[in-house]
Amino acid sequence: MAKIKTSPNMSSHYQKAYFLLSAADVKQLPPDEGIEVAIVGRSNAGKSSVLNCITRSKKLARVSKTPGRTQLLNTFVLDDERRLIDLPGYGYAKVPIAAKLKWQRTIDEYMTTRISLKGLILVMDARHPLKDIDIAVLDYTQDVDLAVHVLLNKADKLTRSAMAKTFRETKDALSVYSNPVTVQVFSAEKGTGLKELLAVLDGWYEY
Ligand SMILES: Nc1nc2c(ncn2[C@@H]2O[C@H](COP(=O)(O)OP(=O)(O)OP(=O)(O)O)[C@@H](O)[C@H]2O)c(=O)[nH]1
Ligand SMILES: [Mg+2]
């Protein structure tokens, strides 16, 4: 694999992001080279909004008020060697069981086989953090030794003190993991916490 150039300031790369393709399957993704970061989380947690916030775009990733709209592995290119993947949301009750099973298989294959996958941004709605399915994903990432950064998104929906309490409780709950999981407060709507998130991404995207 070609050596990846390091860059002291990646921020400008994020704004040059463009949509490449939607894959229904791992096979349809671009070649497994360079570095990839994936955004995961429950339906409606705000994954696509987070992606739009990172790339400072209003509509790069489709944002929907109807949960479960992102059904494909949406691939965005930052540069020749770096990509961001917006994964389909999980845990949306109205999705037919067959589609849920298909999703599980796809994500399972993606997370276990994708060599370029460097880390996961796990987006949670700060009003309902650490649901069973989030914990299942966290446990799973421990098994496959994948770095995870948790965003407590929609911070603008909570009071400052409620947000501080949620942050403390979530941080405590995550401290049980041996493979460290980091967590921060975020609002895709207001851009709160963007600098902190970009610092994590910069670290993952560098060699
Ligand atoms: N108030 C507030 N609303 C947000 C924030 N982030 C996302 N939303 C809203 O939450 C809803 C879902 O956002 P999406 O970005 O589509 O969520 P998603 O996780 O990509 O959803 P799926 O692709 O369906 O799984 C939209 O109505 C967004 O406008 C935030 O930080 N604050
Ligand atoms: Mg989405």
mmCIF file of C-alpha atoms and ligand atoms in Angstrom:
data_model
loop_
_atom_site.group_PDB
_atom_site.id
_atom_site.type_symbol
_atom_site.label_atom_id
_atom_site.label_comp_id
_atom_site.label_asym_id
_atom_site.label_seq_id
_atom_site.Cartn_x
_atom_site.Cartn_y
_atom_site.Cartn_z
ATOM 1 C CA MET A 1 0.000 0.000 0.000
ATOM 2 C CA ALA A 2 1.258 3.506 -0.799
ATOM 3 C CA LYS A 3 2.499 5.483 2.169
ATOM 4 C CA ILE A 4 -0.089 7.979 3.307
ATOM 5 C CA LYS A 5 1.094 11.542 3.503
ATOM 6 C CA THR A 6 0.589 13.184 6.865
ATOM 7 C CA SER A 7 -0.906 16.611 7.021
ATOM 8 C CA PRO A 8 -0.647 19.010 9.961
ATOM 9 C CA ASN A 9 -4.088 20.372 9.262
ATOM 10 C CA MET A 10 -6.686 18.075 7.773
ATOM 11 C CA SER A 11 -9.604 20.456 8.244
ATOM 12 C CA SER A 12 -9.516 21.726 4.681
ATOM 13 C CA HIS A 13 -9.797 18.129 3.372
ATOM 14 C CA TYR A 14 -13.148 17.687 5.042
ATOM 15 C CA GLN A 15 -14.618 20.598 3.155
ATOM 16 C CA LYS A 16 -13.522 19.089 -0.156
ATOM 17 C CA ALA A 17 -15.423 15.880 0.552
ATOM 18 C CA TYR A 18 -17.598 14.558 -2.212
ATOM 19 C CA PHE A 19 -20.074 11.705 -2.527
ATOM 20 C CA LEU A 20 -18.619 8.751 -4.421
ATOM 21 C CA LEU A 21 -21.119 5.885 -4.296
ATOM 22 C CA SER A 22 -23.795 4.045 -2.342
ATOM 23 C CA ALA A 23 -22.957 0.397 -1.814
ATOM 24 C CA ALA A 24 -25.594 -2.223 -1.004
ATOM 25 C CA ASP A 25 -22.788 -4.631 -0.213
ATOM 26 C CA VAL A 26 -19.177 -4.603 0.986
ATOM 27 C CA LYS A 27 -18.156 -5.887 -2.464
ATOM 28 C CA GLN A 28 -19.405 -2.676 -4.062
ATOM 29 C CA LEU A 29 -17.201 -0.424 -1.916
ATOM 30 C CA PRO A 30 -14.068 1.196 -3.380
ATOM 31 C CA PRO A 31 -10.798 -0.800 -3.106
ATOM 32 C CA ASP A 32 -9.836 -1.520 0.500
ATOM 33 C CA GLU A 33 -6.867 0.889 0.587
ATOM 34 C CA GLY A 34 -5.905 3.994 2.536
ATOM 35 C CA ILE A 35 -7.903 4.934 5.634
ATOM 36 C CA GLU A 36 -11.644 4.775 6.213
ATOM 37 C CA VAL A 37 -13.729 6.057 9.123
ATOM 38 C CA ALA A 38 -17.359 4.963 9.487
ATOM 39 C CA ILE A 39 -20.249 6.731 11.167
ATOM 40 C CA VAL A 40 -22.674 4.397 12.937
ATOM 41 C CA GLY A 41 -25.605 4.767 15.272
ATOM 42 C CA ARG A 42 -29.300 4.222 15.775
ATOM 43 C CA SER A 43 -31.734 5.529 13.223
ATOM 44 C CA ASN A 44 -32.347 9.224 13.613
ATOM 45 C CA ALA A 45 -29.379 9.760 15.999
ATOM 46 C CA GLY A 46 -28.002 12.242 13.480
ATOM 47 C CA LYS A 47 -25.277 10.359 11.556
ATOM 48 C CA SER A 48 -25.914 12.135 8.266
ATOM 49 C CA SER A 49 -26.150 15.484 10.061
ATOM 50 C CA VAL A 50 -22.781 14.804 11.717
ATOM 51 C CA LEU A 51 -21.268 14.042 8.327
ATOM 52 C CA ASN A 52 -22.676 17.261 6.918
ATOM 53 C CA CYS A 53 -21.273 19.136 9.916
ATOM 54 C CA ILE A 54 -17.778 17.621 9.461
ATOM 55 C CA THR A 55 -17.765 18.538 5.777
ATOM 56 C CA ARG A 56 -19.508 21.907 6.361
ATOM 57 C CA SER A 57 -22.106 20.935 3.825
ATOM 58 C CA LYS A 58 -25.840 21.393 4.204
ATOM 59 C CA LYS A 59 -26.844 18.474 2.039
ATOM 60 C CA LEU A 60 -23.884 16.219 1.220
ATOM 61 C CA ALA A 61 -25.386 13.340 3.190
ATOM 62 C CA ARG A 62 -29.127 13.053 3.035
ATOM 63 C CA VAL A 63 -30.709 14.226 6.268
ATOM 64 C CA SER A 64 -34.156 12.941 6.934
ATOM 65 C CA LYS A 65 -36.827 13.386 9.536
ATOM 66 C CA THR A 66 -38.069 9.909 8.580
ATOM 67 C CA PRO A 67 -35.876 7.381 10.399
ATOM 68 C CA GLY A 68 -34.288 4.535 8.517
ATOM 69 C CA ARG A 69 -33.814 6.354 5.234
ATOM 70 C CA THR A 70 -30.116 5.651 4.823
ATOM 71 C CA GLN A 71 -30.102 1.990 3.743
ATOM 72 C CA LEU A 72 -26.771 1.838 1.965
ATOM 73 C CA LEU A 73 -23.096 2.221 2.772
ATOM 74 C CA ASN A 74 -22.723 5.787 1.534
ATOM 75 C CA THR A 75 -19.133 6.531 0.627
ATOM 76 C CA PHE A 76 -17.646 10.023 0.734
ATOM 77 C CA VAL A 77 -14.132 10.782 -0.458
ATOM 78 C CA LEU A 78 -11.894 13.272 1.351
ATOM 79 C CA ASP A 79 -8.846 12.647 -0.846
ATOM 80 C CA ASP A 80 -7.169 9.769 -2.725
ATOM 81 C CA GLU A 81 -6.416 7.936 0.500
ATOM 82 C CA ARG A 82 -9.145 8.917 2.946
ATOM 83 C CA ARG A 83 -12.849 8.142 3.045
ATOM 84 C CA LEU A 84 -15.846 8.574 5.333
ATOM 85 C CA ILE A 85 -18.679 6.030 5.304
ATOM 86 C CA ASP A 86 -22.212 6.868 6.422
ATOM 87 C CA LEU A 87 -23.666 3.522 7.518
ATOM 88 C CA PRO A 88 -27.368 2.682 7.605
ATOM 89 C CA GLY A 89 -29.043 3.351 10.943
ATOM 90 C CA TYR A 90 -29.889 0.433 13.157
ATOM 91 C CA GLY A 91 -32.720 -0.227 15.564
ATOM 92 C CA TYR A 92 -35.548 1.250 13.576
ATOM 93 C CA ALA A 93 -38.612 -0.820 14.490
ATOM 94 C CA LYS A 94 -40.487 -0.503 11.198
ATOM 95 C CA VAL A 95 -37.704 -1.998 9.074
ATOM 96 C CA PRO A 96 -38.771 -5.522 8.013
ATOM 97 C CA ILE A 97 -36.918 -8.327 9.768
ATOM 98 C CA ALA A 98 -35.296 -9.548 6.541
ATOM 99 C CA ALA A 99 -33.829 -6.096 5.961
ATOM 100 C CA LYS A 100 -32.524 -6.002 9.552
ATOM 101 C CA LEU A 101 -30.796 -9.345 9.102
ATOM 102 C CA LYS A 102 -29.310 -8.193 5.806
ATOM 103 C CA TRP A 103 -28.050 -5.041 7.544
ATOM 104 C CA GLN A 104 -26.455 -7.084 10.332
ATOM 105 C CA ARG A 105 -24.692 -9.335 7.851
ATOM 106 C CA THR A 106 -23.436 -6.371 5.833
ATOM 107 C CA ILE A 107 -22.150 -4.486 8.877
ATOM 108 C CA ASP A 108 -20.616 -7.638 10.304
ATOM 109 C CA GLU A 109 -18.782 -8.320 7.061
ATOM 110 C CA TYR A 110 -17.752 -4.668 6.775
ATOM 111 C CA MET A 111 -16.337 -4.434 10.304
ATOM 112 C CA THR A 112 -14.536 -7.765 10.275
ATOM 113 C CA THR A 113 -13.020 -7.661 6.797
ATOM 114 C CA ARG A 114 -12.373 -4.005 6.007
ATOM 115 C CA ILE A 115 -8.639 -3.474 6.519
ATOM 116 C CA SER A 116 -8.763 0.280 5.826
ATOM 117 C CA LEU A 117 -11.387 0.816 8.577
ATOM 118 C CA LYS A 118 -9.543 2.765 11.254
ATOM 119 C CA GLY A 119 -12.291 3.823 13.618
ATOM 120 C CA LEU A 120 -15.971 4.293 14.244
ATOM 121 C CA ILE A 121 -17.837 7.437 15.140
ATOM 122 C CA LEU A 122 -20.762 6.130 17.182
ATOM 123 C CA VAL A 123 -23.531 8.726 17.194
ATOM 124 C CA MET A 124 -26.118 8.669 19.971
ATOM 125 C CA ASP A 125 -29.016 10.988 20.676
ATOM 126 C CA ALA A 126 -27.912 12.557 23.987
ATOM 127 C CA ARG A 127 -31.486 12.226 25.223
ATOM 128 C CA HIS A 128 -31.331 8.415 24.846
ATOM 129 C CA PRO A 129 -27.704 7.281 25.069
ATOM 130 C CA LEU A 130 -26.378 3.722 25.406
ATOM 131 C CA LYS A 131 -29.387 1.750 24.220
ATOM 132 C CA ASP A 132 -28.936 -2.034 24.074
ATOM 133 C CA ILE A 133 -28.046 -1.924 20.404
ATOM 134 C CA ASP A 134 -25.348 0.731 21.067
ATOM 135 C CA ILE A 135 -23.867 -1.501 23.749
ATOM 136 C CA ALA A 136 -23.970 -4.472 21.376
ATOM 137 C CA VAL A 137 -21.978 -2.421 18.832
ATOM 138 C CA LEU A 138 -19.497 -1.332 21.529
ATOM 139 C CA ASP A 139 -19.012 -4.916 22.736
ATOM 140 C CA TYR A 140 -18.536 -5.996 19.161
ATOM 141 C CA THR A 141 -15.860 -3.357 18.470
ATOM 142 C CA GLN A 142 -13.940 -4.641 21.503
ATOM 143 C CA ASP A 143 -13.868 -8.097 19.934
ATOM 144 C CA VAL A 144 -12.617 -6.798 16.593
ATOM 145 C CA ASP A 145 -10.243 -4.281 18.231
ATOM 146 C CA LEU A 146 -11.618 -1.173 16.580
ATOM 147 C CA ALA A 147 -11.296 2.375 17.958
ATOM 148 C CA VAL A 148 -14.588 4.090 18.827
ATOM 149 C CA HIS A 149 -15.407 7.737 19.481
ATOM 150 C CA VAL A 150 -18.896 8.364 20.861
ATOM 151 C CA LEU A 151 -20.806 11.545 20.066
ATOM 152 C CA LEU A 152 -23.591 12.556 22.417
ATOM 153 C CA ASN A 153 -25.414 14.416 19.667
ATOM 154 C CA LYS A 154 -28.332 16.870 19.830
ATOM 155 C CA ALA A 155 -26.776 18.538 22.891
ATOM 156 C CA ASP A 156 -28.842 21.595 21.960
ATOM 157 C CA LYS A 157 -31.944 19.644 23.063
ATOM 158 C CA LEU A 158 -30.700 19.373 26.676
ATOM 159 C CA THR A 159 -30.012 21.952 29.340
ATOM 160 C CA ARG A 160 -26.379 22.511 30.172
ATOM 161 C CA SER A 161 -26.677 20.688 33.504
ATOM 162 C CA ALA A 162 -28.608 17.738 32.044
ATOM 163 C CA MET A 163 -25.959 17.453 29.322
ATOM 164 C CA ALA A 164 -23.140 17.517 31.889
ATOM 165 C CA LYS A 165 -24.846 14.746 33.870
ATOM 166 C CA THR A 166 -25.380 12.602 30.750
ATOM 167 C CA PHE A 167 -21.762 13.120 29.736
ATOM 168 C CA ARG A 168 -20.476 12.030 33.170
ATOM 169 C CA GLU A 169 -22.732 8.978 33.293
ATOM 170 C CA THR A 170 -21.863 7.898 29.754
ATOM 171 C CA LYS A 171 -18.149 8.377 30.358
ATOM 172 C CA ASP A 172 -18.387 6.235 33.502
ATOM 173 C CA ALA A 173 -20.329 3.522 31.703
ATOM 174 C CA LEU A 174 -17.747 3.439 28.897
ATOM 175 C CA SER A 175 -14.794 3.168 31.277
ATOM 176 C CA VAL A 176 -15.444 -0.590 31.642
ATOM 177 C CA TYR A 177 -14.058 -1.225 28.166
ATOM 178 C CA SER A 178 -10.449 -2.350 28.028
ATOM 179 C CA ASN A 179 -10.007 -1.002 24.513
ATOM 180 C CA PRO A 180 -10.558 2.706 25.269
ATOM 181 C CA VAL A 181 -13.729 4.338 23.987
ATOM 182 C CA THR A 182 -13.744 8.136 23.951
ATOM 183 C CA VAL A 183 -16.839 10.300 24.289
ATOM 184 C CA GLN A 184 -17.763 13.926 23.750
ATOM 185 C CA VAL A 185 -20.715 16.289 23.688
ATOM 186 C CA PHE A 186 -21.852 17.276 20.199
ATOM 187 C CA SER A 187 -24.509 19.164 18.291
ATOM 188 C CA ALA A 188 -24.593 18.717 14.532
ATOM 189 C CA GLU A 189 -27.167 21.469 14.394
ATOM 190 C CA LYS A 190 -25.088 24.066 16.253
ATOM 191 C CA GLY A 191 -21.597 22.761 15.456
ATOM 192 C CA THR A 192 -20.855 22.270 19.162
ATOM 193 C CA GLY A 193 -17.816 20.027 19.679
ATOM 194 C CA LEU A 194 -16.718 20.066 16.042
ATOM 195 C CA LYS A 195 -13.127 21.034 16.856
ATOM 196 C CA GLU A 196 -12.802 18.131 19.286
ATOM 197 C CA LEU A 197 -14.257 15.707 16.729
ATOM 198 C CA LEU A 198 -11.928 16.922 13.946
ATOM 199 C CA ALA A 199 -8.935 16.374 16.257
ATOM 200 C CA VAL A 200 -9.988 12.722 16.708
ATOM 201 C CA LEU A 201 -10.485 12.304 12.955
ATOM 202 C CA ASP A 202 -7.131 13.957 12.191
ATOM 203 C CA GLY A 203 -5.479 11.407 14.489
ATOM 204 C CA TRP A 204 -7.142 8.476 12.739
ATOM 205 C CA TYR A 205 -6.426 9.792 9.270
ATOM 206 C CA GLU A 206 -2.708 10.185 9.922
ATOM 207 C CA TYR A 207 -0.066 7.494 10.006
HETATM 208 N N1 LIG B 1 -31.804 19.568 17.411
HETATM 209 C C1 LIG B 1 -30.973 18.795 16.714
HETATM 210 N N2 LIG B 1 -31.452 18.008 15.745
HETATM 211 C C2 LIG B 1 -30.588 17.211 15.079
HETATM 212 C C3 LIG B 1 -29.196 17.213 15.365
HETATM 213 N N3 LIG B 1 -28.611 16.308 14.552
HETATM 214 C C4 LIG B 1 -29.586 15.776 13.788
HETATM 215 N N4 LIG B 1 -30.786 16.319 14.088
HETATM 216 C C5 LIG B 1 -32.104 16.017 13.475
HETATM 217 O O1 LIG B 1 -32.402 14.642 13.695
HETATM 218 C C6 LIG B 1 -33.068 14.082 12.558
HETATM 219 C C7 LIG B 1 -32.300 12.874 12.038
HETATM 220 O O2 LIG B 1 -31.050 13.306 11.537
HETATM 221 P P1 LIG B 1 -30.245 12.435 10.466
HETATM 222 O O3 LIG B 1 -28.925 13.099 10.308
HETATM 223 O O4 LIG B 1 -31.053 12.180 9.251
HETATM 224 O O5 LIG B 1 -30.090 11.057 11.289
HETATM 225 P P2 LIG B 1 -29.464 9.672 10.804
HETATM 226 O O6 LIG B 1 -28.824 9.074 11.992
HETATM 227 O O7 LIG B 1 -28.596 9.883 9.609
HETATM 228 O O8 LIG B 1 -30.770 8.863 10.429
HETATM 229 P P3 LIG B 1 -30.877 7.547 9.478
HETATM 230 O O9 LIG B 1 -30.022 7.775 8.264
HETATM 231 O O10 LIG B 1 -32.323 7.475 9.166
HETATM 232 O O11 LIG B 1 -30.427 6.403 10.311
HETATM 233 C C8 LIG B 1 -33.181 15.215 11.553
HETATM 234 O O12 LIG B 1 -34.452 15.805 11.684
HETATM 235 C C9 LIG B 1 -32.084 16.172 11.956
HETATM 236 O O13 LIG B 1 -32.338 17.500 11.589
HETATM 237 C C10 LIG B 1 -28.714 18.088 16.405
HETATM 238 O O14 LIG B 1 -27.520 18.172 16.748
HETATM 239 N N5 LIG B 1 -29.661 18.845 17.040
HETATM 240 MG MG MG B 2 -28.622 9.051 7.698
#
